């Protein structure tokens, strides 16, 4: 079975707010849901390179360092074009800091917002992202 490495970065600005991006209405998976910058690791990339690339592609913000804050493996199933796909997924979540708050969205997203962690927990629908935010809050992680 195929293994996908899915990387998401919780981007923190100087006032402690985190960046959420709203997926476009044409997205195959979870249209119009709030998300973190991120995506699949490309072949040949290091984990850090992939996370940094995805943040730049999806937000227009260049970051230099990321730190891993959460990782989990699990089987995933999803549908696309009337076909069912299965893969082992390695979900990796990072934190990174920026002083930049102006976002340059990619075609994958329609909106951005900077919010506090507790507000992010309210806005996020995806259980896997909610799990990570709850983990950060419950363990009082310093992002």
mmCIF file with all atom_site columns, C-alpha atoms in Angstrom, residues 52 55-56 59-64 97-98 100:
data_model
loop_
_atom_site.group_PDB
_atom_site.id
_atom_site.type_symbol
_atom_site.label_atom_id
_atom_site.label_alt_id
_atom_site.label_comp_id
_atom_site.label_asym_id
_atom_site.label_entity_id
_atom_site.label_seq_id
_atom_site.pdbx_PDB_ins_code
_atom_site.Cartn_x
_atom_site.Cartn_y
_atom_site.Cartn_z
_atom_site.occupancy
_atom_site.B_iso_or_equiv
_atom_site.pdbx_formal_charge
_atom_site.auth_seq_id
_atom_site.auth_comp_id
_atom_site.auth_asym_id
_atom_site.auth_atom_id
_atom_site.pdbx_PDB_model_num
ATOM 1  C CA . UNK A 1 52  ? 8.905  25.219 4.155  1.00 0.00 ? 52  UNK A CA 1
ATOM 2  C CA . UNK A 1 55  ? 4.086  27.359 3.457  1.00 0.00 ? 55  UNK A CA 1
ATOM 3  C CA . UNK A 1 56  ? 5.667  29.496 0.723  1.00 0.00 ? 56  UNK A CA 1
ATOM 4  C CA . UNK A 1 59  ? 0.724  31.676 1.806  1.00 0.00 ? 59  UNK A CA 1
ATOM 5  C CA . UNK A 1 60  ? 3.534  33.512 0.016  1.00 0.00 ? 60  UNK A CA 1
ATOM 6  C CA . UNK A 1 61  ? 5.489  33.615 3.284  1.00 0.00 ? 61  UNK A CA 1
ATOM 7  C CA . UNK A 1 62  ? 9.082  32.407 3.333  1.00 0.00 ? 62  UNK A CA 1
ATOM 8  C CA . UNK A 1 63  ? 10.160 30.797 6.579  1.00 0.00 ? 63  UNK A CA 1
ATOM 9  C CA . UNK A 1 64  ? 13.535 29.399 7.508  1.00 0.00 ? 64  UNK A CA 1
ATOM 10 C CA . UNK A 1 97  ? 7.189  31.884 13.295 1.00 0.00 ? 97  UNK A CA 1
ATOM 11 C CA . UNK A 1 98  ? 6.809  34.886 11.051 1.00 0.00 ? 98  UNK A CA 1
ATOM 12 C CA . UNK A 1 100 ? 4.771  38.816 8.033  1.00 0.00 ? 100 UNK A CA 1
#
